[in-house]
Structures are given as C-alpha cells and as structure tokens.
C-alpha cells in the first residue's frame, strides 16, 4: 500500500482547495489481489439465508456491506496513516470511520445516479456545514463509469441533488474525472458536487469509506435506516491496532447504536412466499431422505 509522493499535509491542503485528491497506486500487489478476491466472493450471489453475498435495492448496483469483515487490507486501508493524518487535520480530531461498503456498478447507458452532494446531517440544527470525507478505491480497472467531482464546489451549500442545467454553469475544466487502474484511491469532501459518470461500459468495482464526526446529529432518513450503525468487524483482522485506530473504528462508541433496531421490510409478501416455498423444499428433502433410508433398509433385509 503506498500513495507515492503525497504527504498528509498536502492532502488536507488539496482537500481544502479542491475538495478532491487522487492517490494513485494506494493499493497494490498481494494486498490488492487478496482484497479483490474477497470482494468478488461477495459478488457471486445475492445474500440469502445462511449464504453471504451482495444486497440489491436498485437495478444497476450490487452492494457489498461491511467490507472491513472481508480481508486485512480493508482494515489497513481504513486506518492508513496517510489517510487518517490528513482527515484529522481536515475534519478535526473527533473524526471516525462510520461506514465501509462497496459495490459493483453494472454496465448501462442509463444515468441512474446523477450529480449530487451527500446529505447526511440534520440540516435544521447545524450552524455550519459539518465536514465529511469519503475515501474511495477501485478494485477493478476503471475506464468508463469513472467517479467525477466538480472541484471547488465543496462547503458552499447544504448537500442536495443537482440538475443538469445547473451543472452547465460550472467550467468544464473544473470537472475532475478519476479513471485509473485497480488500486487507485481518492478522497473527497462529500459536500462537493459529484457522481458516477455515464455510460458504464464495463462492470466497475469500487469501495467507499465514509468519515465524519459521529456526534453530529444525523438526518431522519439515515436514523430510520440505521445507516451509520457501529461498524461490523471481524476479530481476526483487528490485531496490532493503536489506541487511535480503535477510536477511529468506533470501539465502544455507542453514539449511533440503536438497541433493538429493526429495519422495515419492503418486500414482505415476497419474503413470506419465499419462506413458504423454502419450508416446502426442506420438508420435501426430509421426506425423500426418509423414503431412501426405508428402501435401503428393505433391500438389505431382503438380501
Ligand atoms: O460511484 C461513484 O462513482 C459515485 C459515488 C457517490 O456518488 C457517493 O459515494 O456519494
């Protein structure tokens, strides 16, 4: 893992100025390879029953939640000193990692995720725009469907969705397009205007880590979805962390822990039908097993 030629002071200065910084070659070699394999294993099938996989809530993306559980490289990237030093300086000493997920974007010419800035905090109670930064990295080579960011649009207004005609007011030269090989990373202030560009001509695999101060009051939608629940981690991958790493990963922090939280199911009938069909399959399997055992017994006794 590198990030050649960059130091955290430069990174936070560039974040202040442009809102976006590219870290070429942030992941490489065996680390990158193991992360790609682990991520790909979650993309093979939809998560279901006792089988892990991706989540699907929209047409063109397969979501992989809680990537810090998957492989050491994901944890190491989250607390990489180049990143955390820059974020301490840019967001402030209370910054923490609050979400770690990735997705495969499927090829499409449809612009399904247009220009926007990320809404996350309760806009009715803040006096200034709280700082939030995402660290993103590609696990596949990206030529199309690259991330795009309009430099200098961060920290100017509360986050919202932007329409095409509003975007034409910005000079085209200010649009930073982040294409590159797997292992390319970038940091961006999420209050700046950004999107995944279109068309997407080949599948793109990317991971996004979200850092902000967890004590900032969250918007209602995110509380209702329990979006920023404490990170789900894998004990095997947590050796060798410093006290500060543990703080960044939220060890023991119950600020956004919602006891007894239950997400509202959106597909209740489908889920009930699926459960019934599956119960039937288990019952049929049990019955067939008993018939086979009886036949075997009968033939053995008759011989
Ligand atoms: O997938 C992308 O390139 C864009 C990601 C994005 O818009 C976001 O994380 O808010």
CSV table of C-alpha atoms and ligand atoms in Angstrom, one decimal:
chain,number,residue,atom,x,y,z
A,1,UNK,CA,0.0,0.0,0.0
A,2,UNK,CA,1.6,3.3,-1.0
A,3,UNK,CA,0.3,6.7,-2.1
A,4,UNK,CA,3.6,7.8,-3.7
A,5,UNK,CA,4.9,11.3,-3.3
A,6,UNK,CA,2.0,12.5,-1.2
A,7,UNK,CA,2.1,13.6,2.4
A,8,UNK,CA,-0.9,14.1,4.6
A,9,UNK,CA,-0.3,17.9,4.9
A,10,UNK,CA,-0.5,18.2,1.1
A,11,UNK,CA,-3.6,16.0,1.1
A,12,UNK,CA,-5.5,18.1,3.6
A,13,UNK,CA,-4.4,21.3,1.8
A,14,UNK,CA,-5.6,20.0,-1.5
A,15,UNK,CA,-8.9,18.9,0.1
A,16,UNK,CA,-9.4,22.5,1.4
A,17,UNK,CA,-8.7,23.9,-2.1
A,18,UNK,CA,-10.3,21.4,-4.5
A,19,UNK,CA,-12.4,19.1,-2.3
A,20,UNK,CA,-10.9,16.1,-4.1
A,21,UNK,CA,-7.4,14.4,-4.0
A,22,UNK,CA,-6.3,11.4,-6.1
A,23,UNK,CA,-3.9,8.8,-4.5
A,24,UNK,CA,-2.6,6.8,-7.4
A,25,UNK,CA,-1.3,3.3,-6.5
A,26,UNK,CA,-2.7,3.5,-3.0
A,27,UNK,CA,-3.3,-0.3,-3.1
A,28,UNK,CA,-1.1,-2.7,-5.0
A,29,UNK,CA,0.4,-6.2,-5.2
A,30,UNK,CA,-0.7,-9.1,-2.9
A,31,UNK,CA,-2.8,-6.7,-0.7
A,32,UNK,CA,-4.9,-5.6,-3.6
A,33,UNK,CA,-5.2,-9.1,-5.0
A,34,UNK,CA,-6.5,-10.5,-1.7
A,35,UNK,CA,-9.0,-7.7,-1.4
A,36,UNK,CA,-10.2,-8.2,-5.0
A,37,UNK,CA,-10.7,-11.9,-4.3
A,38,UNK,CA,-12.5,-11.3,-1.0
A,39,UNK,CA,-14.8,-8.7,-2.6
A,40,UNK,CA,-15.5,-10.9,-5.6
A,41,UNK,CA,-16.6,-13.7,-3.3
A,42,UNK,CA,-19.4,-11.5,-2.0
A,43,UNK,CA,-20.5,-10.5,-5.5
A,44,UNK,CA,-21.2,-14.1,-6.7
A,45,UNK,CA,-24.7,-14.3,-5.4
A,46,UNK,CA,-27.4,-12.3,-3.6
A,47,UNK,CA,-27.2,-12.6,0.2
A,48,UNK,CA,-29.8,-15.1,1.3
A,49,UNK,CA,-30.5,-17.3,4.4
A,50,UNK,CA,-27.0,-18.6,5.6
A,51,UNK,CA,-25.1,-17.5,2.5
A,52,UNK,CA,-23.3,-14.2,2.4
A,53,UNK,CA,-23.4,-12.2,-0.8
A,54,UNK,CA,-24.4,-8.8,-2.1
A,55,UNK,CA,-27.5,-6.7,-1.3
A,56,UNK,CA,-29.8,-5.4,-4.1
A,57,UNK,CA,-32.0,-2.4,-3.6
A,58,UNK,CA,-31.7,-0.8,-7.0
A,59,UNK,CA,-31.3,-2.0,-10.6
A,60,UNK,CA,-27.7,-1.2,-11.5
A,61,UNK,CA,-25.7,-1.8,-8.3
A,62,UNK,CA,-24.8,-4.8,-6.3
A,63,UNK,CA,-23.9,-3.6,-2.7
A,64,UNK,CA,-21.3,-5.3,-0.5
A,65,UNK,CA,-21.8,-4.1,3.1
A,66,UNK,CA,-19.3,-4.2,5.9
A,67,UNK,CA,-16.2,-4.7,3.9
A,68,UNK,CA,-13.9,-4.5,6.9
A,69,UNK,CA,-15.0,-8.0,7.7
A,70,UNK,CA,-13.6,-9.4,4.5
A,71,UNK,CA,-9.9,-9.2,4.5
A,72,UNK,CA,-7.0,-7.5,6.3
A,73,UNK,CA,-6.3,-5.0,3.5
A,74,UNK,CA,-9.7,-3.3,4.0
A,75,UNK,CA,-8.9,-2.6,7.7
A,76,UNK,CA,-5.4,-1.5,7.0
A,77,UNK,CA,-6.6,0.9,4.3
A,78,UNK,CA,-9.2,2.4,6.7
A,79,UNK,CA,-6.5,3.4,9.3
A,80,UNK,CA,-3.7,4.1,6.9
A,81,UNK,CA,-1.7,7.0,8.4
A,82,UNK,CA,-1.6,8.9,5.1
A,83,UNK,CA,-5.4,9.0,5.2
A,84,UNK,CA,-6.0,9.4,9.0
A,85,UNK,CA,-3.4,12.1,9.4
A,86,UNK,CA,-5.0,14.1,6.6
A,87,UNK,CA,-8.5,13.5,8.0
A,88,UNK,CA,-7.5,14.5,11.5
A,89,UNK,CA,-6.3,17.8,10.1
A,90,UNK,CA,-9.3,18.3,7.6
A,91,UNK,CA,-12.2,17.1,9.7
A,92,UNK,CA,-10.9,17.5,13.2
A,93,UNK,CA,-9.7,15.2,16.0
A,94,UNK,CA,-13.2,13.6,16.5
A,95,UNK,CA,-13.4,12.1,13.0
A,96,UNK,CA,-14.3,8.4,12.8
A,97,UNK,CA,-15.0,5.8,10.1
A,98,UNK,CA,-18.8,5.5,10.1
A,99,UNK,CA,-19.5,3.3,7.0
A,100,UNK,CA,-17.4,0.9,4.9
A,101,UNK,CA,-19.1,-0.6,1.9
A,102,UNK,CA,-18.6,-1.1,-1.8
A,103,UNK,CA,-20.4,-2.0,-4.9
A,104,UNK,CA,-20.3,-3.4,-8.4
A,105,UNK,CA,-21.9,-1.0,-10.9
A,106,UNK,CA,-23.4,-2.8,-13.8
A,107,UNK,CA,-22.9,-1.7,-17.4
A,108,UNK,CA,-25.6,0.6,-18.6
A,109,UNK,CA,-26.1,3.7,-20.7
A,110,UNK,CA,-28.7,4.9,-18.2
A,111,UNK,CA,-27.6,7.8,-16.0
A,112,UNK,CA,-29.0,6.3,-12.8
A,113,UNK,CA,-27.1,8.3,-10.2
A,114,UNK,CA,-26.7,11.9,-11.3
A,115,UNK,CA,-24.8,14.9,-9.9
A,116,UNK,CA,-25.3,15.3,-6.1
A,117,UNK,CA,-23.7,16.1,-2.8
A,118,UNK,CA,-24.2,13.7,0.0
A,119,UNK,CA,-26.9,14.6,2.5
A,120,UNK,CA,-26.3,13.0,6.0
A,121,UNK,CA,-26.7,15.5,8.8
A,122,UNK,CA,-29.8,17.2,10.2
A,123,UNK,CA,-29.7,20.5,8.3
A,124,UNK,CA,-32.1,22.2,10.6
A,125,UNK,CA,-29.8,22.2,13.6
A,126,UNK,CA,-26.3,22.9,12.3
A,127,UNK,CA,-24.7,26.4,12.3
A,128,UNK,CA,-22.0,25.5,9.7
A,129,UNK,CA,-21.7,22.7,7.2
A,130,UNK,CA,-20.1,19.7,9.1
A,131,UNK,CA,-17.2,18.1,7.3
A,132,UNK,CA,-17.5,14.6,5.8
A,133,UNK,CA,-14.9,12.9,3.6
A,134,UNK,CA,-15.0,9.7,1.7
A,135,UNK,CA,-12.0,7.5,0.9
A,136,UNK,CA,-12.8,5.6,-2.2
A,137,UNK,CA,-10.7,3.0,-4.1
A,138,UNK,CA,-11.2,1.0,-7.2
A,139,UNK,CA,-10.9,-2.8,-7.2
A,140,UNK,CA,-11.3,-3.1,-10.9
A,141,UNK,CA,-9.6,-1.1,-13.7
A,142,UNK,CA,-11.8,1.9,-14.5
A,143,UNK,CA,-12.0,3.4,-18.0
A,144,UNK,CA,-15.7,4.2,-18.1
A,145,UNK,CA,-18.2,5.0,-15.4
A,146,UNK,CA,-15.5,6.8,-13.5
A,147,UNK,CA,-16.1,9.0,-10.5
A,148,UNK,CA,-16.4,12.7,-11.3
A,149,UNK,CA,-16.1,15.7,-9.0
A,150,UNK,CA,-16.6,19.4,-9.6
A,151,UNK,CA,-13.5,21.0,-8.0
A,152,UNK,CA,-14.2,23.8,-5.6
A,153,UNK,CA,-17.9,23.2,-5.1
A,154,UNK,CA,-17.4,21.8,-1.5
A,155,UNK,CA,-18.6,23.5,1.7
A,156,UNK,CA,-20.6,26.1,-0.3
A,157,UNK,CA,-24.1,24.9,0.4
A,158,UNK,CA,-26.1,22.1,2.1
A,159,UNK,CA,-25.9,18.9,0.1
A,160,UNK,CA,-28.7,18.2,-2.4
A,161,UNK,CA,-29.3,16.7,-5.9
A,162,UNK,CA,-28.2,19.0,-8.8
A,163,UNK,CA,-29.9,19.2,-12.1
A,164,UNK,CA,-28.1,19.1,-15.5
A,165,UNK,CA,-28.8,22.7,-16.4
A,166,UNK,CA,-27.3,23.9,-13.1
A,167,UNK,CA,-24.1,21.9,-13.8
A,168,UNK,CA,-23.5,23.7,-17.1
A,169,UNK,CA,-22.9,26.9,-15.0
A,170,UNK,CA,-19.6,25.4,-13.8
A,171,UNK,CA,-16.5,25.5,-16.1
A,172,UNK,CA,-16.0,22.0,-17.7
A,173,UNK,CA,-12.3,22.4,-16.8
A,174,UNK,CA,-13.3,22.1,-13.1
A,175,UNK,CA,-14.6,18.6,-13.5
A,176,UNK,CA,-12.1,16.1,-12.3
A,177,UNK,CA,-12.6,12.6,-13.7
A,178,UNK,CA,-11.0,9.8,-11.7
A,179,UNK,CA,-10.3,6.9,-14.1
A,180,UNK,CA,-7.4,4.5,-13.4
A,181,UNK,CA,-6.2,1.0,-12.7
A,182,UNK,CA,-7.4,-1.1,-9.8
A,183,UNK,CA,-5.7,0.2,-6.6
A,184,UNK,CA,-6.3,3.9,-7.5
A,185,UNK,CA,-7.8,5.8,-4.5
A,186,UNK,CA,-9.2,9.2,-3.9
A,187,UNK,CA,-10.5,11.3,-1.1
A,188,UNK,CA,-13.3,13.8,-1.5
A,189,UNK,CA,-15.4,16.2,0.6
A,190,UNK,CA,-18.9,14.8,0.2
A,191,UNK,CA,-20.5,18.3,0.2
A,192,UNK,CA,-18.9,18.9,-3.2
A,193,UNK,CA,-20.9,18.0,-6.4
A,194,UNK,CA,-20.0,14.5,-7.7
A,195,UNK,CA,-21.4,11.4,-9.5
A,196,UNK,CA,-20.5,8.2,-11.2
A,197,UNK,CA,-20.2,9.2,-14.9
A,198,UNK,CA,-22.2,7.6,-17.6
A,199,UNK,CA,-22.2,5.4,-19.7
A,200,UNK,CA,-20.8,2.5,-17.8
A,201,UNK,CA,-19.4,0.1,-20.5
A,202,UNK,CA,-17.9,-2.5,-18.2
A,203,UNK,CA,-18.7,-3.5,-14.6
A,204,UNK,CA,-16.9,-1.3,-12.0
A,205,UNK,CA,-16.0,-2.4,-8.5
A,206,UNK,CA,-15.3,0.3,-6.0
A,207,UNK,CA,-15.3,0.7,-2.2
A,208,UNK,CA,-16.3,3.9,-0.3
A,209,UNK,CA,-15.3,4.6,3.3
A,210,UNK,CA,-17.2,7.4,5.0
A,211,UNK,CA,-15.6,9.5,7.7
A,212,UNK,CA,-17.3,12.2,9.8
A,213,UNK,CA,-17.7,13.3,13.4
A,214,UNK,CA,-20.2,10.7,14.8
A,215,UNK,CA,-21.5,13.3,17.4
A,216,UNK,CA,-23.1,15.4,14.6
A,217,UNK,CA,-26.9,14.9,14.6
A,218,UNK,CA,-27.9,12.7,11.7
A,219,UNK,CA,-30.8,13.4,9.2
A,220,UNK,CA,-34.0,11.4,9.9
A,221,UNK,CA,-33.8,9.1,6.8
A,222,UNK,CA,-30.4,7.8,8.0
A,223,UNK,CA,-31.6,7.2,11.6
A,224,UNK,CA,-34.7,5.3,10.3
A,225,UNK,CA,-32.4,3.1,8.1
A,226,UNK,CA,-29.8,2.8,10.8
A,227,UNK,CA,-27.3,3.7,8.1
A,228,UNK,CA,-24.5,4.8,10.4
A,229,UNK,CA,-24.7,1.9,12.8
A,230,UNK,CA,-21.5,1.0,14.6
A,231,UNK,CA,-19.1,-0.8,12.2
A,232,UNK,CA,-19.4,-4.6,11.9
A,233,UNK,CA,-15.9,-6.0,12.3
A,234,UNK,CA,-14.0,-9.3,12.2
A,235,UNK,CA,-12.0,-10.1,15.3
A,236,UNK,CA,-9.3,-11.9,13.3
A,237,UNK,CA,-8.4,-8.7,11.5
A,238,UNK,CA,-8.1,-6.4,14.4
A,239,UNK,CA,-4.6,-7.3,15.8
A,240,UNK,CA,-2.0,-4.6,16.0
A,241,UNK,CA,-4.3,-1.6,16.1
A,242,UNK,CA,-3.2,1.5,18.0
A,243,UNK,CA,-5.5,3.2,20.6
A,244,UNK,CA,-6.2,5.9,18.0
A,245,UNK,CA,-7.0,3.3,15.3
A,246,UNK,CA,-9.5,1.7,17.7
A,247,UNK,CA,-11.1,5.1,18.3
A,248,UNK,CA,-11.4,5.7,14.6
A,249,UNK,CA,-13.1,2.4,14.1
A,250,UNK,CA,-15.5,3.3,16.9
A,251,UNK,CA,-14.6,0.7,19.5
A,252,UNK,CA,-17.0,1.1,22.5
A,253,UNK,CA,-18.7,4.2,20.9
A,254,UNK,CA,-22.5,3.8,21.4
A,255,UNK,CA,-23.4,7.3,19.9
A,256,UNK,CA,-25.2,5.8,16.9
A,257,UNK,CA,-26.0,2.4,18.3
A,258,UNK,CA,-29.8,1.9,18.2
A,259,UNK,CA,-30.7,-1.0,20.5
A,260,UNK,CA,-33.4,-3.3,19.2
A,261,UNK,CA,-33.3,-1.6,15.8
A,262,UNK,CA,-35.3,-3.5,13.1
A,263,UNK,CA,-35.3,-2.3,9.5
A,264,UNK,CA,-38.7,-2.0,7.9
A,265,UNK,CA,-39.0,-4.8,5.3
A,266,UNK,CA,-40.0,-3.5,1.9
A,267,UNK,CA,-40.9,-6.8,0.3
A,268,UNK,CA,-43.0,-8.6,3.0
A,269,UNK,CA,-45.2,-10.6,0.7
A,270,UNK,CA,-42.3,-11.8,-1.5
A,271,UNK,CA,-40.3,-12.7,1.6
A,272,UNK,CA,-43.3,-14.7,3.0
A,273,UNK,CA,-43.8,-16.6,-0.3
A,274,UNK,CA,-40.1,-17.3,-0.5
A,275,UNK,CA,-40.1,-18.6,3.1
A,276,UNK,CA,-43.1,-20.9,2.4
A,277,UNK,CA,-41.5,-22.3,-0.8
A,278,UNK,CA,-38.3,-22.9,1.1
A,279,UNK,CA,-40.0,-24.6,4.0
A,280,UNK,CA,-41.6,-26.9,1.4
A,281,UNK,CA,-38.2,-27.7,-0.1
A,282,UNK,CA,-36.8,-28.6,3.3
A,283,UNK,CA,-39.8,-30.7,4.1
A,284,UNK,CA,-39.6,-32.5,0.7
A,285,UNK,CA,-35.9,-33.1,1.2
A,286,UNK,CA,-36.6,-34.6,4.7
A,287,UNK,CA,-39.3,-36.9,3.2
A,288,UNK,CA,-37.1,-38.0,0.3
A,289,UNK,CA,-34.3,-38.8,2.8
A,290,UNK,CA,-36.7,-41.0,4.9
A,291,UNK,CA,-38.0,-42.9,1.8
A,292,UNK,CA,-34.4,-43.6,0.6
A,293,UNK,CA,-33.4,-44.8,4.1
A,294,UNK,CA,-36.5,-47.1,4.2
A,295,UNK,CA,-35.8,-48.5,0.7
A,296,UNK,CA,-32.1,-49.2,1.6
A,297,UNK,CA,-33.2,-50.9,4.8
A,298,UNK,CA,-35.8,-53.1,3.0
A,299,UNK,CA,-33.3,-54.2,0.3
A,300,UNK,CA,-30.6,-55.0,2.9
A,301,UNK,CA,-33.1,-57.1,5.0
A,302,UNK,CA,-34.4,-58.9,1.8
A,303,UNK,CA,-30.9,-59.9,0.6
B,1,LIG,O1,-20.0,5.5,-7.6
B,1,LIG,C1,-19.5,6.7,-7.8
B,1,LIG,O2,-18.5,6.9,-8.5
B,1,LIG,C2,-20.1,7.8,-7.1
B,1,LIG,C3,-20.2,7.6,-5.6
B,1,LIG,C4,-21.1,8.6,-5.0
B,1,LIG,O3,-21.8,9.4,-5.6
B,1,LIG,C5,-21.1,8.7,-3.5
B,1,LIG,O4,-20.4,7.9,-2.8
B,1,LIG,O5,-21.9,9.5,-3.0
